[in-house]
Coordinates of C-alpha atoms in Angstrom, one line a residue:
M1 CA 6.6 39.9 51.5
L2 CA 7.8 40.3 48.1
A3 CA 8.0 43.9 46.8
I4 CA 9.3 44.9 43.1
Y5 CA 10.9 47.8 42.3
K6 CA 10.9 49.0 38.6
A7 CA 13.9 51.7 38.4
S8 CA 14.9 54.0 35.6
A9 CA 18.1 54.6 35.4
G10 CA 19.7 57.4 37.8
S11 CA 16.6 57.4 39.5
G12 CA 18.3 56.2 43.1
K13 CA 18.5 52.0 42.3
T14 CA 21.6 52.4 44.7
F15 CA 20.2 54.3 47.2
T16 CA 17.4 52.1 47.5
L17 CA 18.9 48.8 48.1
A18 CA 21.8 49.8 50.7
Y19 CA 18.2 51.4 52.4
E20 CA 16.7 48.5 52.3
Y21 CA 19.2 46.6 53.4
I22 CA 19.7 48.3 56.6
K23 CA 16.3 48.3 57.6
M24 CA 16.2 44.8 57.5
L25 CA 19.6 45.1 59.7
L26 CA 17.7 47.3 62.1
G27 CA 14.5 47.0 62.2
V28 CA 12.3 43.3 63.1
K29 CA 8.5 43.5 62.0
N30 CA 6.0 43.1 65.3
P31 CA 3.8 40.3 63.5
N32 CA 0.5 41.8 65.8
T33 CA 0.6 45.5 64.8
G34 CA 2.8 44.5 61.7
R35 CA 4.4 47.9 62.5
Y36 CA 8.3 48.2 62.2
L37 CA 10.4 48.3 65.6
L38 CA 14.0 48.7 65.5
N39 CA 15.7 45.8 66.6
R40 CA 16.4 46.1 70.8
G41 CA 17.9 42.1 70.8
Q42 CA 18.4 39.9 68.5
R43 CA 22.6 39.3 67.1
D44 CA 24.2 39.6 64.1
R45 CA 21.2 39.8 61.7
H46 CA 23.4 40.9 58.8
R47 CA 23.7 36.1 58.7
H48 CA 20.6 36.0 57.4
I49 CA 20.6 38.8 54.9
L50 CA 21.1 38.5 51.1
A51 CA 21.9 41.2 48.2
V52 CA 23.1 39.7 45.2
T53 CA 24.7 42.2 42.1
F54 CA 25.3 40.6 39.0
T55 CA 29.4 41.7 38.8
K56 CA 32.2 41.9 41.6
K57 CA 32.2 45.9 40.6
A58 CA 28.1 46.6 42.1
T59 CA 28.7 43.9 44.7
G60 CA 31.9 46.6 46.0
E61 CA 30.1 49.0 45.1
M62 CA 26.8 48.0 47.4
K63 CA 28.9 46.7 50.2
E64 CA 30.7 50.8 50.7
R65 CA 27.7 52.5 50.2
I66 CA 26.2 50.1 53.6
I67 CA 29.5 50.3 56.1
H68 CA 29.4 53.5 54.7
E69 CA 25.7 54.5 56.0
L70 CA 26.0 52.5 59.0
A71 CA 29.3 54.2 59.8
V72 CA 27.6 57.3 59.3
L73 CA 24.7 56.7 61.5
G74 CA 26.1 55.2 64.0
N75 CA 28.5 58.4 64.6
L76 CA 32.0 55.7 63.5
E77 CA 32.5 57.7 60.2
Y78 CA 36.1 60.1 60.7
K79 CA 34.9 63.4 60.3
W80 CA 31.9 62.7 58.7
P81 CA 30.1 66.5 58.5
D82 CA 26.7 65.5 57.0
P83 CA 23.3 63.4 59.0
S84 CA 23.1 60.4 57.1
P85 CA 20.3 60.7 54.4
Y86 CA 18.9 57.9 55.8
A87 CA 18.2 58.8 59.1
K88 CA 14.8 60.9 59.3
R89 CA 13.7 57.3 57.1
L90 CA 14.8 55.9 59.5
C91 CA 13.4 56.6 62.7
D92 CA 10.0 56.9 61.1
E93 CA 9.9 53.2 59.6
L94 CA 11.6 51.8 62.4
H95 CA 9.7 54.2 65.9
C96 CA 12.8 55.1 67.1
T97 CA 14.7 58.3 68.4
P98 CA 18.0 59.3 67.0
D99 CA 20.3 58.6 69.4
E100 CA 17.9 54.6 70.0
L101 CA 19.1 54.3 65.8
T102 CA 22.6 55.6 66.5
K103 CA 22.8 53.0 68.8
A104 CA 22.1 50.4 67.5
A105 CA 23.9 51.5 63.6
A106 CA 26.5 51.2 65.9
T107 CA 26.3 47.7 67.5
A108 CA 25.6 46.1 64.0
L109 CA 28.4 47.9 62.2
R110 CA 31.0 46.5 64.8
Q111 CA 28.5 43.3 64.4
L112 CA 28.7 43.2 60.3
L113 CA 33.2 44.2 60.5
F114 CA 34.0 41.5 63.2
D115 CA 32.1 39.1 61.1
F116 CA 32.5 39.9 58.2
N117 CA 32.7 37.2 56.2
F118 CA 29.1 36.7 56.5
F119 CA 28.7 40.1 54.7
Q120 CA 26.2 38.1 52.3
V121 CA 26.9 41.1 49.4
N122 CA 27.2 38.4 46.0
T123 CA 27.9 37.9 43.2
I124 CA 24.7 35.6 41.8
D125 CA 27.1 33.6 40.1
S126 CA 29.3 33.1 43.6
F127 CA 26.5 33.1 45.9
F128 CA 25.4 30.0 43.6
Q129 CA 29.2 28.4 43.5
G130 CA 29.3 28.7 47.5
I131 CA 26.1 26.1 47.0
L132 CA 27.6 24.0 44.0
R133 CA 30.9 23.6 46.6
T134 CA 29.5 22.9 49.4
F135 CA 27.2 19.7 47.4
A136 CA 30.0 18.7 46.0
H137 CA 30.3 15.5 46.3
E138 CA 26.8 14.5 45.4
V139 CA 27.0 15.5 41.7
D140 CA 29.9 13.9 41.1
V141 CA 32.5 17.3 41.6
S142 CA 36.4 17.5 43.0
G143 CA 36.0 19.3 45.9
N144 CA 39.1 21.9 45.2
Y145 CA 37.7 22.5 41.3
E146 CA 38.0 25.4 39.8
V147 CA 36.1 27.2 37.5
D148 CA 36.7 27.8 34.3
L149 CA 34.6 31.7 33.3
D150 CA 35.0 31.5 29.8
S151 CA 33.6 28.1 28.4
D152 CA 35.2 28.4 24.8
R153 CA 38.5 27.6 26.1
A154 CA 36.7 24.4 26.5
I155 CA 34.8 24.0 23.4
S156 CA 37.4 24.7 21.3
Q157 CA 40.0 22.5 22.4
S158 CA 36.9 19.6 23.2
V159 CA 36.9 20.7 18.8
R160 CA 40.7 20.5 18.2
D161 CA 40.8 16.5 20.9
L162 CA 37.5 14.9 18.4
F163 CA 39.2 16.5 14.6
D164 CA 42.8 14.1 16.4
S165 CA 41.1 11.5 17.5
L166 CA 40.4 10.7 14.1
S167 CA 42.1 7.8 12.7
T168 CA 43.1 7.7 9.1
D169 CA 44.2 5.5 8.8
S170 CA 42.4 2.6 9.6
P171 CA 39.5 4.1 11.0
D172 CA 37.2 2.5 13.7
G173 CA 33.0 2.4 12.9
Q174 CA 32.9 5.3 14.8
S175 CA 35.5 7.2 13.2
R176 CA 34.2 6.4 9.8
R177 CA 30.0 7.6 10.8
L178 CA 32.5 11.4 11.7
Q179 CA 34.9 11.5 8.0
Q180 CA 31.3 11.0 6.5
W181 CA 30.0 13.9 9.3
I182 CA 32.2 16.7 8.3
T183 CA 32.5 15.4 5.1
Q184 CA 29.1 16.5 4.5
Y185 CA 29.3 19.7 5.9
L186 CA 32.3 20.7 4.4
I187 CA 29.9 20.1 1.2
G188 CA 27.6 22.3 2.2
Q189 CA 29.7 24.9 3.1
L190 CA 30.9 24.4 -0.8
N191 CA 27.7 24.5 -1.8
S192 CA 27.4 27.7 -0.3
G193 CA 30.5 29.4 -1.7
R194 CA 32.1 29.2 1.6
Q195 CA 35.5 28.0 3.0
V196 CA 35.9 24.1 3.7
S197 CA 39.3 24.8 4.9
L198 CA 38.3 23.2 8.7
F199 CA 40.8 21.7 9.4
N200 CA 42.5 25.3 9.8
R201 CA 42.4 26.6 12.6
S202 CA 42.8 30.6 11.6
S203 CA 40.0 29.8 8.6
T204 CA 37.1 31.2 8.6
V205 CA 34.8 28.2 9.0
Y206 CA 36.9 27.0 12.1
S207 CA 36.0 29.7 13.2
N208 CA 32.0 28.8 13.2
F209 CA 32.5 26.1 13.3
I210 CA 33.2 26.4 16.9
E211 CA 30.8 30.2 17.3
F212 CA 27.5 27.2 16.3
I213 CA 28.8 25.3 19.2
K214 CA 29.4 28.2 21.8
S215 CA 25.9 29.1 20.5
I216 CA 23.7 26.2 21.4
S217 CA 25.3 26.2 24.5
N218 CA 23.0 27.8 26.8
D219 CA 20.4 27.1 29.1
V220 CA 17.4 25.6 27.0
F221 CA 20.2 23.3 25.6
D222 CA 21.2 22.2 29.2
E223 CA 17.5 22.2 30.5
H224 CA 17.1 19.1 26.9
Y225 CA 20.3 17.8 26.9
G226 CA 18.9 14.0 27.9
K227 CA 16.4 13.9 25.2
M228 CA 19.3 16.1 22.9
M229 CA 22.6 13.5 23.3
D230 CA 19.5 10.5 23.1
Y231 CA 18.3 11.4 19.6
L232 CA 21.5 12.4 18.5
S233 CA 23.0 8.9 19.1
N234 CA 22.0 7.7 16.2
P235 CA 22.8 8.6 13.4
E236 CA 20.4 7.9 11.6
R237 CA 17.8 9.8 12.3
L238 CA 20.1 12.6 11.3
Q239 CA 20.2 11.1 7.6
K240 CA 16.2 10.8 7.2
L241 CA 16.1 14.2 9.3
Y242 CA 18.7 16.2 6.5
T243 CA 16.8 14.5 3.5
S244 CA 13.6 15.5 5.1
L245 CA 14.7 19.4 4.8
S246 CA 15.5 18.8 1.6
K247 CA 12.4 17.2 -0.1
Q248 CA 10.5 20.0 1.9
A249 CA 13.2 22.7 0.2
D250 CA 12.2 20.8 -2.8
S251 CA 8.5 20.9 -2.6
Q252 CA 8.4 24.5 -1.6
I253 CA 10.5 25.6 -5.2
K254 CA 8.0 23.5 -7.2
E255 CA 5.0 25.4 -5.5
T256 CA 6.5 28.8 -6.2
K257 CA 7.0 28.2 -9.6
S258 CA 3.4 26.1 -10.4
L259 CA 2.1 30.2 -8.5
C260 CA 4.0 31.8 -10.6
R261 CA 3.4 30.3 -13.7
A262 CA 0.3 29.6 -13.3
A263 CA 0.1 34.3 -12.4
V264 CA 2.1 34.6 -16.0
D265 CA -0.8 32.7 -17.8
A266 CA -3.3 34.5 -15.9
I267 CA -1.7 38.1 -17.5
T268 CA -1.3 36.5 -20.4
S269 CA -4.0 35.2 -21.7
R270 CA -6.0 38.9 -20.8
G271 CA -3.4 40.4 -22.4
Y272 CA -1.6 42.0 -19.6
D273 CA 1.6 41.2 -20.4
G274 CA 2.8 44.9 -22.0
S275 CA 1.8 44.5 -25.7
G276 CA -1.5 46.6 -25.3
K277 CA -1.9 49.5 -22.9
L278 CA -3.6 47.5 -19.7
K279 CA -0.8 46.0 -18.1
V280 CA 0.8 45.0 -14.6
S281 CA 4.6 46.5 -13.6
A282 CA 6.8 45.8 -16.4
Y283 CA 9.2 44.1 -12.9
L284 CA 6.4 42.5 -11.7
M285 CA 6.0 40.0 -14.6
K286 CA 9.7 39.9 -15.3
K287 CA 10.2 38.0 -11.8
L288 CA 7.0 35.8 -11.7
K289 CA 8.8 34.9 -15.3
E290 CA 12.3 34.3 -13.3
M291 CA 10.0 32.5 -10.5
A292 CA 8.5 30.4 -12.6
G293 CA 11.5 29.2 -14.1
A294 CA 13.6 29.2 -11.1
G295 CA 11.4 28.5 -8.0
E296 CA 14.1 31.1 -5.7
C297 CA 16.0 33.8 -6.3
K298 CA 18.5 36.4 -3.7
D299 CA 16.2 39.2 -4.8
I300 CA 13.0 39.3 -3.6
G301 CA 12.6 43.5 -4.6
K302 CA 10.6 45.8 -3.0
T303 CA 7.6 45.6 -5.8
V304 CA 6.7 41.8 -4.7
A305 CA 6.2 43.3 -1.3
A306 CA 3.7 46.4 -1.9
V307 CA 1.4 43.5 -3.8
N308 CA 1.4 41.0 -0.7
E309 CA 0.6 44.8 0.4
D310 CA -2.6 46.3 -1.7
I311 CA -3.3 44.1 -5.2
L312 CA -3.8 46.8 -6.8
N313 CA 0.6 47.7 -6.6
A314 CA 0.2 44.8 -9.7
F315 CA -1.2 46.6 -11.4
T316 CA -0.4 50.3 -13.8
G317 CA -2.4 53.1 -15.7
N318 CA -5.3 52.4 -17.4
L319 CA -5.2 48.6 -15.9
K320 CA -5.1 50.0 -12.1
K321 CA -7.9 52.4 -12.5
L322 CA -10.1 49.5 -13.7
M323 CA -9.0 46.6 -11.1
E324 CA -9.8 49.7 -8.3
Q325 CA -13.9 50.1 -10.3
S326 CA -14.1 46.2 -11.1
A327 CA -11.9 43.8 -9.6
D328 CA -11.0 40.8 -11.5
T329 CA -11.1 38.3 -8.8
G330 CA -9.5 35.3 -11.3
L331 CA -6.5 36.9 -11.9
C332 CA -6.1 38.9 -8.3
D333 CA -6.3 35.7 -6.5
A334 CA -3.5 33.6 -9.0
I335 CA -1.1 37.9 -8.6
N336 CA -1.5 37.3 -4.6
D337 CA -0.5 33.7 -4.7
A338 CA 2.5 33.9 -7.2
T339 CA 4.0 36.3 -4.7
R340 CA 3.0 35.7 -1.0
S341 CA 4.7 32.3 -2.9
I342 CA 8.0 33.7 -3.7
T343 CA 7.6 35.9 0.0
E344 CA 7.0 33.2 1.9
G345 CA 8.9 30.2 0.0
A346 CA 12.0 32.7 0.6
A347 CA 12.0 32.5 4.5
R348 CA 10.8 29.2 4.8
L349 CA 13.7 28.1 1.9
A350 CA 15.8 29.8 4.1
M351 CA 15.5 28.7 7.3
L352 CA 14.6 24.9 5.7
R353 CA 18.4 26.0 5.0
D354 CA 19.5 26.8 8.0
I355 CA 18.7 23.7 9.3
R356 CA 20.4 21.5 7.7
S357 CA 23.2 23.2 6.8
N358 CA 23.7 22.4 10.2
I359 CA 22.8 19.2 10.8
F360 CA 26.3 17.7 10.4
V361 CA 27.7 19.7 13.2
L362 CA 25.0 18.4 14.8
G363 CA 26.1 14.8 13.6
L364 CA 28.9 15.5 15.6
L365 CA 27.6 17.5 18.2
K366 CA 27.5 13.9 21.1
N367 CA 31.3 13.8 20.2
I368 CA 32.0 17.3 21.4
Y369 CA 30.8 17.2 24.5
D370 CA 31.6 13.8 25.1
F371 CA 35.0 16.1 25.0
I372 CA 34.7 18.7 27.0
E373 CA 32.8 15.7 30.4
K374 CA 36.8 14.5 29.5
Y375 CA 37.9 17.9 29.8
R376 CA 36.7 18.3 33.2
K377 CA 37.9 15.6 34.6
D378 CA 41.4 16.1 33.0
N379 CA 41.6 19.7 33.9
N380 CA 39.7 19.0 37.3
T381 CA 37.2 21.7 36.0
L382 CA 33.7 23.6 37.1
I383 CA 32.7 25.4 34.0
L384 CA 31.0 28.1 34.9
S385 CA 28.1 28.3 32.4
D386 CA 27.2 24.7 34.1
T387 CA 26.5 25.3 37.1
N388 CA 22.8 26.2 37.2
T389 CA 22.2 23.0 35.9
L390 CA 23.9 21.8 38.7
L391 CA 22.1 23.4 40.9
R392 CA 19.3 22.6 39.4
T393 CA 19.2 18.6 41.0
I394 CA 20.5 20.3 44.3
I395 CA 18.6 22.8 44.8
G396 CA 14.6 21.3 43.6
D397 CA 11.2 22.3 43.8
D398 CA 11.4 22.7 47.4
D399 CA 14.7 22.1 49.2
A400 CA 15.3 24.7 51.0
P401 CA 16.4 23.5 54.3
F402 CA 17.9 21.2 53.7
V403 CA 20.3 23.7 51.6
Y404 CA 20.6 25.6 54.4
E405 CA 21.4 22.7 57.2
R406 CA 24.4 21.8 54.8
T407 CA 25.3 25.7 53.9
G408 CA 25.0 26.4 57.5
T409 CA 23.3 29.4 56.5
W410 CA 20.0 30.3 57.3
I411 CA 18.6 33.1 55.0
N412 CA 15.6 35.1 55.7
H413 CA 16.1 38.7 53.7
F414 CA 17.0 37.6 49.6
L415 CA 18.1 41.8 47.8
I416 CA 18.5 40.8 44.1
D417 CA 19.7 43.7 41.5
E418 CA 20.1 43.9 38.1
F419 CA 16.5 41.7 38.6
Q420 CA 16.1 41.9 34.2
D421 CA 18.9 40.0 33.4
T422 CA 18.2 36.6 35.6
S423 CA 18.0 34.3 33.8
T424 CA 15.4 31.1 33.6
R425 CA 17.1 28.3 35.1
E426 CA 19.0 30.8 37.8
W427 CA 15.2 32.1 38.6
E428 CA 14.7 28.3 39.1
N429 CA 17.3 28.0 41.1
F430 CA 16.3 31.1 43.5
L431 CA 12.3 30.3 43.4
P432 CA 12.0 27.9 46.3
L433 CA 14.4 30.3 48.9
L434 CA 12.6 32.5 48.1
G435 CA 9.2 31.0 48.8
N436 CA 11.0 29.0 51.7
A437 CA 12.3 33.0 53.0
M438 CA 8.6 34.2 52.3
A439 CA 7.2 31.8 54.5
Q440 CA 8.9 32.7 57.7
S441 CA 7.6 35.9 57.8
E442 CA 5.5 39.0 56.9
Q443 CA 8.5 40.8 56.2
T444 CA 9.8 41.7 53.3
S445 CA 11.6 39.3 52.9
V446 CA 12.2 39.0 49.2
L447 CA 13.0 42.6 47.1
I448 CA 14.0 42.7 43.7
V449 CA 15.3 46.0 41.3
G450 CA 15.0 46.3 37.6
D451 CA 14.3 47.8 34.4
I452 CA 13.1 45.6 31.5
K453 CA 14.5 48.4 29.0
Q454 CA 17.9 48.3 30.6
S455 CA 17.9 44.0 29.8
I456 CA 21.2 43.3 27.7
Y457 CA 21.9 40.2 28.7
R458 CA 20.1 38.1 26.3
W459 CA 22.8 36.2 25.1
R460 CA 23.4 35.1 28.2
G461 CA 20.0 34.0 29.0
G462 CA 18.7 36.8 31.2
D463 CA 15.0 36.6 30.3
W464 CA 12.8 40.3 31.2
E465 CA 9.6 38.5 31.1
I466 CA 10.8 36.7 34.9
L467 CA 10.9 40.9 35.6
H468 CA 8.1 41.9 33.9
R469 CA 5.0 39.0 34.4
R470 CA 6.6 36.3 36.2
A471 CA 8.2 36.7 39.4
A472 CA 5.3 38.4 41.3
R473 CA 2.8 35.6 39.4
E474 CA 5.5 33.0 40.8
L475 CA 6.0 33.8 44.5
G476 CA 2.1 35.3 44.9
E477 CA 0.6 38.4 43.9
A478 CA -2.1 39.0 46.8
S479 CA 3.2 39.2 48.6
T480 CA 3.7 40.8 46.0
E481 CA 3.5 45.4 46.8
T482 CA 5.0 47.6 43.3
I483 CA 7.4 50.3 43.2
H484 CA 8.0 53.0 40.6
L485 CA 11.2 54.7 41.2
K486 CA 10.8 57.6 38.5
E487 CA 12.8 60.5 39.2
N488 CA 15.4 61.0 37.8
F489 CA 18.4 62.4 40.1
R490 CA 21.0 62.3 36.9
S491 CA 18.9 65.1 35.5
L492 CA 18.4 68.4 35.8
P493 CA 14.6 69.3 36.9
L494 CA 14.0 70.4 32.5
V495 CA 15.2 67.9 32.0

């Protein structure tokens, strides 16, 4: 069974997570009746429950809440005057007396504290790192590797190593090719009016170069790494792509020029160019003439955008009234074609030039990643962002039993917090484990909590769509219950 709690800020999310953990710890579901009962025989149930959060702070708070509530339920919290807010609800759901609940909570807390290493409330990264260390040999990583939380250091060092490796006295074929890519990159920067001091490590262009490398080093890139490296290994492909992009940009400029000239001719031939009483917008006429000569401009202007929305905005005074009564289709079509080409052409040119300006960085990418791999090996380091990709090769689609056997643990219940920030690769790694847990029991074996309005980790691959639809679809909508926590405990009633 999958339970999805959609919880806004202040709606009691931590309270609910701790309650559900304790319920899973103390209760079992009778498969014949479907009723929850108090666990009376199974030991160390905490070993089979995993709660996952996204930060160490949240992990600490969750552990403290669970231990505190168990202590209160078990009458073990020294001089604590108030009863647990969970007590009555647990008695009702587990069909037990308060005394029976107290005894069970005290027993479970003692087992947990004397077996604290298996009290599994972890960050998502530490959980996956635990699996990865077990399988270090299979992924060709030393078992005592260090985890580098910051990929910036590896990328920056690799870029420096790449530049330092270039031979200027007697360059070989590869050095000459790299020098050509760098030269072309700097020419592109110069033509754009930017700095060209790439080898000055304090320069803006150097930092922008590194930022671009970091920006594409994400889960999507990792997923297609092999294909990307294969494509980038052939410099001729990139040169052809550069040439093709340049031709497309030139073609767009020619098209815009032609359409604007046609619009100007259509306006002039009808005498609407400003010499008579009937005329088009003076700004529009000026912009069409400008574009007929240049084919591009830095500022499109509000008038062109307004004409795209309504062709009548192209005309003024009496001509506008005339067009309202009886539109000149040929003229309107000519103006429409021109203004749309100006607007759409500007966006297309910007895209083509952005791609073209970064092609030469892509030409260096394979070499940079070769140096990143060397950095890993030289420093016996695994970059944290590599974890999900490596785990995908370990877990696969249906290897949960094998993973549990190797790690010496078996998870029957998962509770995942801040689920709206889960990335696609993290979800793919979780999916076989969650599916296996749901197949083992009719109890609520997977509980996820999140709020798509609080999705703030798009920069690290967080995908709110997983919480919104994908989780239920892939784990089985028939086995999914969605609960909305609507009450806000942080606001006053009138608020």
